[in-house]
PDB file of N, CA, C and O in Angstrom:
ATOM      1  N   UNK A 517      93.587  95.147  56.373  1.00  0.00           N
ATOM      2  CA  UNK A 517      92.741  93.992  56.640  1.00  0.00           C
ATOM      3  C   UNK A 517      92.257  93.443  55.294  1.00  0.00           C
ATOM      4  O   UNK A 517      92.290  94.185  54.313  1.00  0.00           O
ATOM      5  N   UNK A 518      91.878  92.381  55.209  1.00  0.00           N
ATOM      6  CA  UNK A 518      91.486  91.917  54.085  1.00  0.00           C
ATOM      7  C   UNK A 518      90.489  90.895  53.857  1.00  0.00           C
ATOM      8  O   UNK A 518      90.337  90.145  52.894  1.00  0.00           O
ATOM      9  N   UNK A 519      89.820  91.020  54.969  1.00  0.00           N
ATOM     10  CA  UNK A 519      88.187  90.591  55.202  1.00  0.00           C
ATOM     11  C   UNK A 519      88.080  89.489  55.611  1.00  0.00           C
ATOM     12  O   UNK A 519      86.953  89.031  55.424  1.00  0.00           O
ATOM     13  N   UNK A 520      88.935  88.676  56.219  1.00  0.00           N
ATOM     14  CA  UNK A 520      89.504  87.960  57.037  1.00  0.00           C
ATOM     15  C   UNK A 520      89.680  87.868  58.076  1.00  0.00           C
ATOM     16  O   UNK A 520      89.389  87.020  58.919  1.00  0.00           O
ATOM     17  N   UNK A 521      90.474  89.275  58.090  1.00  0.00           N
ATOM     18  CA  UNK A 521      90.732  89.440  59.335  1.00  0.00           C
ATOM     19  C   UNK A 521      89.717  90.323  60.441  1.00  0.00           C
ATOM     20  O   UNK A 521      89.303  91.442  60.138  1.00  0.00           O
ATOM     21  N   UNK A 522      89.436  89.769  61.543  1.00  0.00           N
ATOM     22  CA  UNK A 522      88.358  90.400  62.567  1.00  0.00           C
ATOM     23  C   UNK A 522      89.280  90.903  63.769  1.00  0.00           C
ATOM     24  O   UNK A 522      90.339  90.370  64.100  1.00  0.00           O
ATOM     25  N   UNK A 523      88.682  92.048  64.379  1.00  0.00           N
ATOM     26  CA  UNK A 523      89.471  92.922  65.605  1.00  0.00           C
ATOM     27  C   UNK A 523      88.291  92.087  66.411  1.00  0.00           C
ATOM     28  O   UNK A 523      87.181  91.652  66.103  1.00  0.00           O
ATOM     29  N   UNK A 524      89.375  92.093  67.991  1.00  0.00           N
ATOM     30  CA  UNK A 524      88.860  91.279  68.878  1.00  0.00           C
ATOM     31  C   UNK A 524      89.435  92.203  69.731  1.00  0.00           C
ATOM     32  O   UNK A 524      90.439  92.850  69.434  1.00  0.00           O
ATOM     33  N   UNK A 525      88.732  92.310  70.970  1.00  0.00           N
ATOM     34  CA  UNK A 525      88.889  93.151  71.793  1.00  0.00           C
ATOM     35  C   UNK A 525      90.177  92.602  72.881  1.00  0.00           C
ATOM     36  O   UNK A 525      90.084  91.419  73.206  1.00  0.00           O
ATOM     37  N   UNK A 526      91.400  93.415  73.472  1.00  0.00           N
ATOM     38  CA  UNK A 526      92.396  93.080  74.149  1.00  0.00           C
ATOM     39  C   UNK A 526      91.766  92.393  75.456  1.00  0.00           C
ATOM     40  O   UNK A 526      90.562  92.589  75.617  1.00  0.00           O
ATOM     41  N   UNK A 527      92.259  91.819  76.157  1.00  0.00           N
ATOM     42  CA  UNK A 527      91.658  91.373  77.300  1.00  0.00           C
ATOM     43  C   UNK A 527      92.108  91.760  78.234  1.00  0.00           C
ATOM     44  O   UNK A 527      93.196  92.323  78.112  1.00  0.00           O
ATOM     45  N   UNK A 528      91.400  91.633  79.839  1.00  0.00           N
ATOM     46  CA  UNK A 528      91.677  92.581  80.502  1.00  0.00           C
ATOM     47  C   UNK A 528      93.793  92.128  81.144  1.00  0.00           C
ATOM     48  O   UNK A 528      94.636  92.777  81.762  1.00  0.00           O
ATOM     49  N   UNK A 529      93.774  91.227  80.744  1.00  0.00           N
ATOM     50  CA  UNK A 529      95.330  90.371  81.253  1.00  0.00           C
ATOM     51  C   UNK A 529      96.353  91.257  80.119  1.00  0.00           C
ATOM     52  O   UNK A 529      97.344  91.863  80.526  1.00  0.00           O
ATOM     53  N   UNK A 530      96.067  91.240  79.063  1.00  0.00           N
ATOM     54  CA  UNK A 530      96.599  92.180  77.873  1.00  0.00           C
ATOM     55  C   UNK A 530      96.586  93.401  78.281  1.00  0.00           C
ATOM     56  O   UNK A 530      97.621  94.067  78.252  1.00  0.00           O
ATOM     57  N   UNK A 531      95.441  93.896  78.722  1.00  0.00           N
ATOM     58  CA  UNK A 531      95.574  96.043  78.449  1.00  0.00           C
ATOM     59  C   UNK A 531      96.179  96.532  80.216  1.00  0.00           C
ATOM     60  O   UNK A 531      96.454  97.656  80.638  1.00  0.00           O
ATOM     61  N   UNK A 532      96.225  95.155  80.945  1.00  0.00           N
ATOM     62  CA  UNK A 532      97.211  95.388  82.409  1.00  0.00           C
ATOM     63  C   UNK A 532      98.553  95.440  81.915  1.00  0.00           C
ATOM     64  O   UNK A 532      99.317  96.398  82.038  1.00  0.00           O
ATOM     65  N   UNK A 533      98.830  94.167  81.255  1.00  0.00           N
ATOM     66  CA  UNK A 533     100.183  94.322  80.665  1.00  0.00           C
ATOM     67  C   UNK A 533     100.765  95.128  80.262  1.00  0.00           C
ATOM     68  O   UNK A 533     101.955  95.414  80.402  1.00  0.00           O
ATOM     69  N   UNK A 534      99.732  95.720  79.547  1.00  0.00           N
ATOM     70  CA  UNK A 534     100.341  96.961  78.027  1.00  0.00           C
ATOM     71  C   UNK A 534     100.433  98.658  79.327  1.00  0.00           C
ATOM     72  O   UNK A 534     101.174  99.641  79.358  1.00  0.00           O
ATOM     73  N   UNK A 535      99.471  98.279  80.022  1.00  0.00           N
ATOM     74  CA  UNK A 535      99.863  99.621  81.428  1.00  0.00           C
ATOM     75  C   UNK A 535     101.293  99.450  82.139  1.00  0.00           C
ATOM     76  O   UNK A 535     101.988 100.456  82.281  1.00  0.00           O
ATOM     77  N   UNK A 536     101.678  98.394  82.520  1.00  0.00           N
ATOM     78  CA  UNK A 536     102.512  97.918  83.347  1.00  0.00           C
ATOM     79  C   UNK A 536     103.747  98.151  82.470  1.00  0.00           C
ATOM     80  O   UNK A 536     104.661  98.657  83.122  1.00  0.00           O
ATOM     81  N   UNK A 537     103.915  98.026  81.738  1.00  0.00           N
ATOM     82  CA  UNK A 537     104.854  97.944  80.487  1.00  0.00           C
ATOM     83  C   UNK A 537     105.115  99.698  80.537  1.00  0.00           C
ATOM     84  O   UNK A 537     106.158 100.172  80.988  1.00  0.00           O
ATOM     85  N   UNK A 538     104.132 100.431  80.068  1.00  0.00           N
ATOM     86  CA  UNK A 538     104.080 101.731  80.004  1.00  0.00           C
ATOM     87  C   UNK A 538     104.485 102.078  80.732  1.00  0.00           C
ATOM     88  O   UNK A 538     105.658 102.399  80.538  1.00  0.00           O
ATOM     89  N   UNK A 539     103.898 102.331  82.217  1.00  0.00           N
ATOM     90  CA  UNK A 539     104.392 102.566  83.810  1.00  0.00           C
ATOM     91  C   UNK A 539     106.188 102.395  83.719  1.00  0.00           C
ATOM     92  O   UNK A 539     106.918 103.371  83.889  1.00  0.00           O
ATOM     93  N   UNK A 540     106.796 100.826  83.389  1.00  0.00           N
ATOM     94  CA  UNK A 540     107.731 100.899  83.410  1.00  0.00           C
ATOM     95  C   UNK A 540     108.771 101.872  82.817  1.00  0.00           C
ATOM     96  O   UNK A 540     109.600 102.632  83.317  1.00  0.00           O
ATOM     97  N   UNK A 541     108.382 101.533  81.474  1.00  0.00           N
ATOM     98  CA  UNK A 541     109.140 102.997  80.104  1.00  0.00           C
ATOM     99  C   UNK A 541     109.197 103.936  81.491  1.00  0.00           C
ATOM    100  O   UNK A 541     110.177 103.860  82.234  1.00  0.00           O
ATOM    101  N   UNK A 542     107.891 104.971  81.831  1.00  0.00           N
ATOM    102  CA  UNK A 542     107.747 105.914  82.448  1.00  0.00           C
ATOM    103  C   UNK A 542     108.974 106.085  83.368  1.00  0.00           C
ATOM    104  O   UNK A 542     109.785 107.009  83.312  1.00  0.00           O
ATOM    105  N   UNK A 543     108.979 104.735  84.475  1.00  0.00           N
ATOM    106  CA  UNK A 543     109.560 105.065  85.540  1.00  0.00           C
ATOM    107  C   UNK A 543     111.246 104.898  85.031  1.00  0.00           C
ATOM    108  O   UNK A 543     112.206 105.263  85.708  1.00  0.00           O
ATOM    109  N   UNK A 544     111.304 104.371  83.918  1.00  0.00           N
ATOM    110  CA  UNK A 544     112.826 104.083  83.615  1.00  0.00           C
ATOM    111  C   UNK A 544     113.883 105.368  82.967  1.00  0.00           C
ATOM    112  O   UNK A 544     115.106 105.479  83.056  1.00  0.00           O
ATOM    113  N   UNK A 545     112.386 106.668  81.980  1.00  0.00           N
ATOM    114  CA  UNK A 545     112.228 107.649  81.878  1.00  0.00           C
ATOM    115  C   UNK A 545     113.197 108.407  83.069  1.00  0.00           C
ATOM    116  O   UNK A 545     114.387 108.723  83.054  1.00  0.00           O
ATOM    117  N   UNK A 546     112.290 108.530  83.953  1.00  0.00           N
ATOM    118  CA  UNK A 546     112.318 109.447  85.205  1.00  0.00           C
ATOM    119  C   UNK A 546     113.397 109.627  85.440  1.00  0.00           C
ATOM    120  O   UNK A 546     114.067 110.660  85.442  1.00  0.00           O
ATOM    121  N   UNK A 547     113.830 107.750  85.838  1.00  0.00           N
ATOM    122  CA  UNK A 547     115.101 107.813  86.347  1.00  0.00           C
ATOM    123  C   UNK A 547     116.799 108.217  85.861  1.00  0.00           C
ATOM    124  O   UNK A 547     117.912 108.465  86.326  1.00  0.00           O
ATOM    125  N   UNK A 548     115.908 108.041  84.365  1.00  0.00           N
ATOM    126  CA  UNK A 548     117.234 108.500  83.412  1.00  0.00           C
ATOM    127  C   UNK A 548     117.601 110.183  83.044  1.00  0.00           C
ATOM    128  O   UNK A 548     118.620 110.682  82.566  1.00  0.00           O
ATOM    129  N   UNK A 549     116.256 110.822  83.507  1.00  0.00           N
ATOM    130  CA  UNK A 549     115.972 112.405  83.381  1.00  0.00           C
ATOM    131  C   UNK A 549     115.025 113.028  84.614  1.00  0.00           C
ATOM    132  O   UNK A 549     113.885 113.492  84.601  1.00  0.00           O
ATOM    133  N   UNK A 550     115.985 112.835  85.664  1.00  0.00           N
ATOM    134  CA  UNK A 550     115.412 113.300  87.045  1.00  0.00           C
ATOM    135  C   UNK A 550     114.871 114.698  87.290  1.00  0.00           C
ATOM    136  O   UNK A 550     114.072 115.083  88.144  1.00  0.00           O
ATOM    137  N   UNK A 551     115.528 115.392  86.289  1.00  0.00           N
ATOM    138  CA  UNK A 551     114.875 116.962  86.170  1.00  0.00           C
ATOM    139  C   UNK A 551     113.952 117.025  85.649  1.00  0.00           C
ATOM    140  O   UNK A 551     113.482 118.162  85.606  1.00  0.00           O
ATOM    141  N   UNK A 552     113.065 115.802  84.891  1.00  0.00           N
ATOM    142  CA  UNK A 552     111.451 116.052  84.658  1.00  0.00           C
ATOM    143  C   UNK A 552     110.850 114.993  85.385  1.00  0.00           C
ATOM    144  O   UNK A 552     109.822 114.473  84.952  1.00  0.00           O
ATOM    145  N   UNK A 553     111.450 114.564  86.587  1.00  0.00           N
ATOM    146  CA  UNK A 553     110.372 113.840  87.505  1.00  0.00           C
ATOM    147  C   UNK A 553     109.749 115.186  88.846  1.00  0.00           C
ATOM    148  O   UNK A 553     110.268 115.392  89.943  1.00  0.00           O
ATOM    149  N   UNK A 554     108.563 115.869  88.266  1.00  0.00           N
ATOM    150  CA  UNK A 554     107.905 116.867  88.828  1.00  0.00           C
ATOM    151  C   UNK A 554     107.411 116.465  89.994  1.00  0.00           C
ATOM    152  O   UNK A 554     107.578 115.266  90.221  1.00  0.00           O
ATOM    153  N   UNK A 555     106.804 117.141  90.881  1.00  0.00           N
ATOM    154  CA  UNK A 555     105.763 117.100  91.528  1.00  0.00           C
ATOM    155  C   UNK A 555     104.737 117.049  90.944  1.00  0.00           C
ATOM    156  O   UNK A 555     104.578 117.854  90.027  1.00  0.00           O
ATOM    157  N   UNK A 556     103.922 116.315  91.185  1.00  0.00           N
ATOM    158  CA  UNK A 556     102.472 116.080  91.059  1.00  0.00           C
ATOM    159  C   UNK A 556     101.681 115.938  92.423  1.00  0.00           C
ATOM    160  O   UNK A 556     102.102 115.428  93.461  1.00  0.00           O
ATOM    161  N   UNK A 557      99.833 116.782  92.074  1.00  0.00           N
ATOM    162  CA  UNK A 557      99.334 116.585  93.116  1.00  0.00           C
ATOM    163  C   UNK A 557      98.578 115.051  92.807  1.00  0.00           C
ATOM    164  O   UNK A 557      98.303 114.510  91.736  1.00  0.00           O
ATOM    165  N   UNK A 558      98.324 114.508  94.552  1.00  0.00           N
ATOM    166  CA  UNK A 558      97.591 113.210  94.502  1.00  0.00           C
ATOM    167  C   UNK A 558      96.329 113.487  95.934  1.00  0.00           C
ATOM    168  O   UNK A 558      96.315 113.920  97.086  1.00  0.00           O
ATOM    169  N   UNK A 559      95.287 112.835  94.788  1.00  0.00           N
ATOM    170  CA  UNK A 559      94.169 113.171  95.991  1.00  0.00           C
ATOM    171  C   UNK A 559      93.516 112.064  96.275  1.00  0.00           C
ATOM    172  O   UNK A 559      92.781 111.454  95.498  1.00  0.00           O
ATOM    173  N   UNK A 560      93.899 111.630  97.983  1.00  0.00           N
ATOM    174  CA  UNK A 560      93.390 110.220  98.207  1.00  0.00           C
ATOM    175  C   UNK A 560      92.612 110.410  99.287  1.00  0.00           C
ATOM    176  O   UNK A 560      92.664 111.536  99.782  1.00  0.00           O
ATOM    177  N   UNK A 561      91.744 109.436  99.903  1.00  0.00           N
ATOM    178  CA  UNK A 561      90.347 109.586 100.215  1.00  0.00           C
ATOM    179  C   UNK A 561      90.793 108.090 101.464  1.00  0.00           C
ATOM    180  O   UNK A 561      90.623 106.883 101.288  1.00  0.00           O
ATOM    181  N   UNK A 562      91.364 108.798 102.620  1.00  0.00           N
ATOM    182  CA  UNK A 562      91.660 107.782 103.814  1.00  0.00           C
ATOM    183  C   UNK A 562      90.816 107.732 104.739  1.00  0.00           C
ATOM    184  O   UNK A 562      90.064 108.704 104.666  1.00  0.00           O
ATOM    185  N   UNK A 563      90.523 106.895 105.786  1.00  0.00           N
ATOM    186  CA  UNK A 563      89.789 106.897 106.947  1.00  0.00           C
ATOM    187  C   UNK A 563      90.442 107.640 107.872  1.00  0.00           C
ATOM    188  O   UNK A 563      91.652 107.791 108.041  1.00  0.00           O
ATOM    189  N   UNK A 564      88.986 108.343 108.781  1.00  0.00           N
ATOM    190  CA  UNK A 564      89.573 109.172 109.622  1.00  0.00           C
ATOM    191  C   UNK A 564      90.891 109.000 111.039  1.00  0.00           C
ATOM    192  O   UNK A 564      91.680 109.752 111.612  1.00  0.00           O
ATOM    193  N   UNK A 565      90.575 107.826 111.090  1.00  0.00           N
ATOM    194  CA  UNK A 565      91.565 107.139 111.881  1.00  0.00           C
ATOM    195  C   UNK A 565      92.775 106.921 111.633  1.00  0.00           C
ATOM    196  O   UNK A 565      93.693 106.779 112.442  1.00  0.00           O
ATOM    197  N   UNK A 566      92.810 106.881 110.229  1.00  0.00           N
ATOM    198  CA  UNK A 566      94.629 107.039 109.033  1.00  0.00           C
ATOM    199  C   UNK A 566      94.961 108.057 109.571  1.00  0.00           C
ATOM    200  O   UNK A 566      95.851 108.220 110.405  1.00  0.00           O
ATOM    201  N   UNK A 567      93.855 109.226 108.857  1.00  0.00           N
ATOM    202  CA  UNK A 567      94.479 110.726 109.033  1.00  0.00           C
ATOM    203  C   UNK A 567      94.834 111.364 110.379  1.00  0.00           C
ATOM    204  O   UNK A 567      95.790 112.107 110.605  1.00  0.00           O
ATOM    205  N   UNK A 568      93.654 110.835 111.448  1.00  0.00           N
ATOM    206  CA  UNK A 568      94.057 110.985 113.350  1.00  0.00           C
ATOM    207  C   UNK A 568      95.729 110.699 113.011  1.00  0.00           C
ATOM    208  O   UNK A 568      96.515 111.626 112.814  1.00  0.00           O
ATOM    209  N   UNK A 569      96.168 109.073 112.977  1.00  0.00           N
ATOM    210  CA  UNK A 569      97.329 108.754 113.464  1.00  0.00           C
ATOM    211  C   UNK A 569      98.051 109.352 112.584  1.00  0.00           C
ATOM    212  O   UNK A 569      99.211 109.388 112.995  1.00  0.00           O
ATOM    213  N   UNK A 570      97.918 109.943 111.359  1.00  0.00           N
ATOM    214  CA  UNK A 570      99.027 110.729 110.456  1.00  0.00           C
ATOM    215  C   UNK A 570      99.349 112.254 110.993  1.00  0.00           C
ATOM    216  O   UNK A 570     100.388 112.897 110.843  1.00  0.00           O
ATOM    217  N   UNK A 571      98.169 112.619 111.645  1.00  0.00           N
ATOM    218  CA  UNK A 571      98.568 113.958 112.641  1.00  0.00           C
ATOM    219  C   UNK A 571      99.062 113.893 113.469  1.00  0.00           C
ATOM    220  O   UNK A 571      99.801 114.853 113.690  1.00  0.00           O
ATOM    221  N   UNK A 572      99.042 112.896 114.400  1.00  0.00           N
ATOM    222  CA  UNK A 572      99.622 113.000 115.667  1.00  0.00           C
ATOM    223  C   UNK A 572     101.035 112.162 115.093  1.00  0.00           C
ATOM    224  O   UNK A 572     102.060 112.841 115.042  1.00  0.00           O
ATOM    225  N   UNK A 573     101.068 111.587 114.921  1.00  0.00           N
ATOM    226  CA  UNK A 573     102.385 111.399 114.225  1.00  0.00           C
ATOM    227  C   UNK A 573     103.090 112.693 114.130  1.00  0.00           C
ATOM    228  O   UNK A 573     104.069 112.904 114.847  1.00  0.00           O
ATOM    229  N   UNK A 574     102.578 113.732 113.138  1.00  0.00           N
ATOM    230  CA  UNK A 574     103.098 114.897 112.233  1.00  0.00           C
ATOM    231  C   UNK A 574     103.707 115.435 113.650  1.00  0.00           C
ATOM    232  O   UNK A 574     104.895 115.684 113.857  1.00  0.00           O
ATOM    233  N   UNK A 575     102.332 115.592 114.838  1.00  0.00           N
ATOM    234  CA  UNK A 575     102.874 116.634 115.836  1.00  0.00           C
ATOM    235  C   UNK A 575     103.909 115.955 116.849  1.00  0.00           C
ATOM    236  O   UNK A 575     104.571 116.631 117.637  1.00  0.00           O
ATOM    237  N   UNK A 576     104.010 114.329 116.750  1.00  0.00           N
ATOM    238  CA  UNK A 576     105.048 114.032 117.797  1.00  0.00           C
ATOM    239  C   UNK A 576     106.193 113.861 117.198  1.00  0.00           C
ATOM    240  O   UNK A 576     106.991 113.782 118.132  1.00  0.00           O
ATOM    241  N   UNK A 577     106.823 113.745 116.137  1.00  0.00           N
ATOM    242  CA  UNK A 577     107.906 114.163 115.198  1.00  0.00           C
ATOM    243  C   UNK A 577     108.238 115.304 114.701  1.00  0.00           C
ATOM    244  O   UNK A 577     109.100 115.320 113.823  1.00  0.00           O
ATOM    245  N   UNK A 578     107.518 116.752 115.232  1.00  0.00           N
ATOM    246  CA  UNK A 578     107.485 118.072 114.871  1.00  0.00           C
ATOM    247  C   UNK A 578     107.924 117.623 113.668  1.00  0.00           C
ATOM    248  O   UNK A 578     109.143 117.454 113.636  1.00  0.00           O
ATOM    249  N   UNK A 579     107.142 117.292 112.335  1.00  0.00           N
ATOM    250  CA  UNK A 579     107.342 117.335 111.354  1.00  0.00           C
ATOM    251  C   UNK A 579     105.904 117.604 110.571  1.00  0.00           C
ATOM    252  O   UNK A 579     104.824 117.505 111.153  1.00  0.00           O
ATOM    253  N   UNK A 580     106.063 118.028 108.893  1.00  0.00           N
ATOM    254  CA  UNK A 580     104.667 118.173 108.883  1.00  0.00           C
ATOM    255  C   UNK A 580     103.644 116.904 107.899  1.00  0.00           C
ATOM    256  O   UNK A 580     104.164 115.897 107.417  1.00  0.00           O
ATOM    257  N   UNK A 581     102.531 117.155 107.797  1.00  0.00           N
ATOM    258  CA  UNK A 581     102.028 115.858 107.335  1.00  0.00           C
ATOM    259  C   UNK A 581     102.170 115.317 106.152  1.00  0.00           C
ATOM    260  O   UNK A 581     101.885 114.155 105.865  1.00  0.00           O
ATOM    261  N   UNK A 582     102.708 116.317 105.280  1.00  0.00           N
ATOM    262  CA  UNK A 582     103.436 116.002 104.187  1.00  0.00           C
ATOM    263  C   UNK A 582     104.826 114.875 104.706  1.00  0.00           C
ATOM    264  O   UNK A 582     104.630 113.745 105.151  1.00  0.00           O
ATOM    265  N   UNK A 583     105.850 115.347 104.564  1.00  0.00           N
ATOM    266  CA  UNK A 583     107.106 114.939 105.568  1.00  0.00           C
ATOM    267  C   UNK A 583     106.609 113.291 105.940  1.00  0.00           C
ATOM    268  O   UNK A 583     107.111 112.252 105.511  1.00  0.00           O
ATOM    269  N   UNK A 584     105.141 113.500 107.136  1.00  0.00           N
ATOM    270  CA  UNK A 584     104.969 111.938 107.345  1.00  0.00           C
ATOM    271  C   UNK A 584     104.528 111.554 106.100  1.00  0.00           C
ATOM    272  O   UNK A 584     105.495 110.890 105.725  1.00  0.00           O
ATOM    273  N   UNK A 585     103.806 111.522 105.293  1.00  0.00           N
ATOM    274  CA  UNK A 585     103.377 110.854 104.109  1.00  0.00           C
ATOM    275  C   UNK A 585     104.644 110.215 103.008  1.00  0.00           C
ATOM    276  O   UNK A 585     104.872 109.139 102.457  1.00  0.00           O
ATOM    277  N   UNK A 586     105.405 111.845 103.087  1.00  0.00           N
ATOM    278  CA  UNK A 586     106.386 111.142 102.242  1.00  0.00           C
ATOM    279  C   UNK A 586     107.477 110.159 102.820  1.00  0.00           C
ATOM    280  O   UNK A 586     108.136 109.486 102.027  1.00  0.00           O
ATOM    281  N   UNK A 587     107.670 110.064 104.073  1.00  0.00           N
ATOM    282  CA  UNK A 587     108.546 109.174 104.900  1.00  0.00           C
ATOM    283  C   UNK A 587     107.414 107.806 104.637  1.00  0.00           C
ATOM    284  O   UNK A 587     107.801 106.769 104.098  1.00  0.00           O
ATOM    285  N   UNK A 588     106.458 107.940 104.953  1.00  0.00           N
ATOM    286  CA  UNK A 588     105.753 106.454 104.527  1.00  0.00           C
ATOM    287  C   UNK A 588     106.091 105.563 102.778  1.00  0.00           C
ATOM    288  O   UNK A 588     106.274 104.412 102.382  1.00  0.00           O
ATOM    289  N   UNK A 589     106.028 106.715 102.288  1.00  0.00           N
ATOM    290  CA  UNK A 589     106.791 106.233 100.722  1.00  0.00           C
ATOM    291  C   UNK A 589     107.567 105.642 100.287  1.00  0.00           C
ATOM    292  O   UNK A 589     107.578 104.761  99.428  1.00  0.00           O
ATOM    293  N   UNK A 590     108.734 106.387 101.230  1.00  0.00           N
ATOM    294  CA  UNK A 590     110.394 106.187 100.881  1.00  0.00           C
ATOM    295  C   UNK A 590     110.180 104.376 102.124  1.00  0.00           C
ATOM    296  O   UNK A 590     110.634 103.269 101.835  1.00  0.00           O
ATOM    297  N   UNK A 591     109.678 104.607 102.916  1.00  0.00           N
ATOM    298  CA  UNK A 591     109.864 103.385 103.192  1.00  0.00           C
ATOM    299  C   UNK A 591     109.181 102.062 103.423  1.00  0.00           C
ATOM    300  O   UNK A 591     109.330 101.051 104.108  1.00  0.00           O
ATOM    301  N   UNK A 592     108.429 102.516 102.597  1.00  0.00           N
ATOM    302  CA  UNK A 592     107.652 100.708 101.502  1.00  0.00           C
ATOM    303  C   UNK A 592     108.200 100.776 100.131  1.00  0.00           C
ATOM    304  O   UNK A 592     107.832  99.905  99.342  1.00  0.00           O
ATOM    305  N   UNK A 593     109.353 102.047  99.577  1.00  0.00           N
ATOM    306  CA  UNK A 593     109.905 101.527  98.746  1.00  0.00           C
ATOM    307  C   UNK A 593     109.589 102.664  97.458  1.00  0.00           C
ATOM    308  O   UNK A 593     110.367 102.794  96.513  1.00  0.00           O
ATOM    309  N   UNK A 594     108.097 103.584  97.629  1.00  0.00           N
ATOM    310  CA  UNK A 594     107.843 104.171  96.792  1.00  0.00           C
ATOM    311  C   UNK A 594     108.014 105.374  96.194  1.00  0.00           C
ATOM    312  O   UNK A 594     107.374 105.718  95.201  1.00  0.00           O
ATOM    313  N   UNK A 595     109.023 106.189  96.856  1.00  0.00           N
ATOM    314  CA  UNK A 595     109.822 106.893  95.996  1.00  0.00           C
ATOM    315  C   UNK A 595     111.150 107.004  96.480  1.00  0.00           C
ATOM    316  O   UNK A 595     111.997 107.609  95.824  1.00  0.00           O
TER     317      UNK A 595
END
């Protein structure tokens, strides 16, 4: 710098970008080295009425509630 120059803070349209950008690398990562796309845990906070119809779901598909969650994923696209 040379006393001229002043830091200005990124804005919030900038430091989305610069995530989104990242995210991408990440997911382009993954896809290029599928043996380090891990499991990870995720802890989300649904209404009880989600989780009702995600059980009975689980039990009328004898499947388990994992299984439904991840079938909800794969088909909006997200993994």
């Amino acid at each position: 710098m040379d006393g001229g120059d002043v830091f200005t803070e990124p804005s919030d349209e900038q430091l989305a970008a610069h995530d989104a950008e990242n995210l991408q690398s990440m997911l382009t990562y993954l896809r290029d080295n599928p043996t380090d796309d891990a499991e990870c845990v995720l802890e989300v906070k649904v209404s009880m009425s989600a989780l009702a119809k995600m059980q009975l779901r689980s039990i009328q598909e004898k499947i388990s509630l994992q299984a439904v969650l991840r079938e909800s994923l794969r088909r909006d696209g997200l993994s």
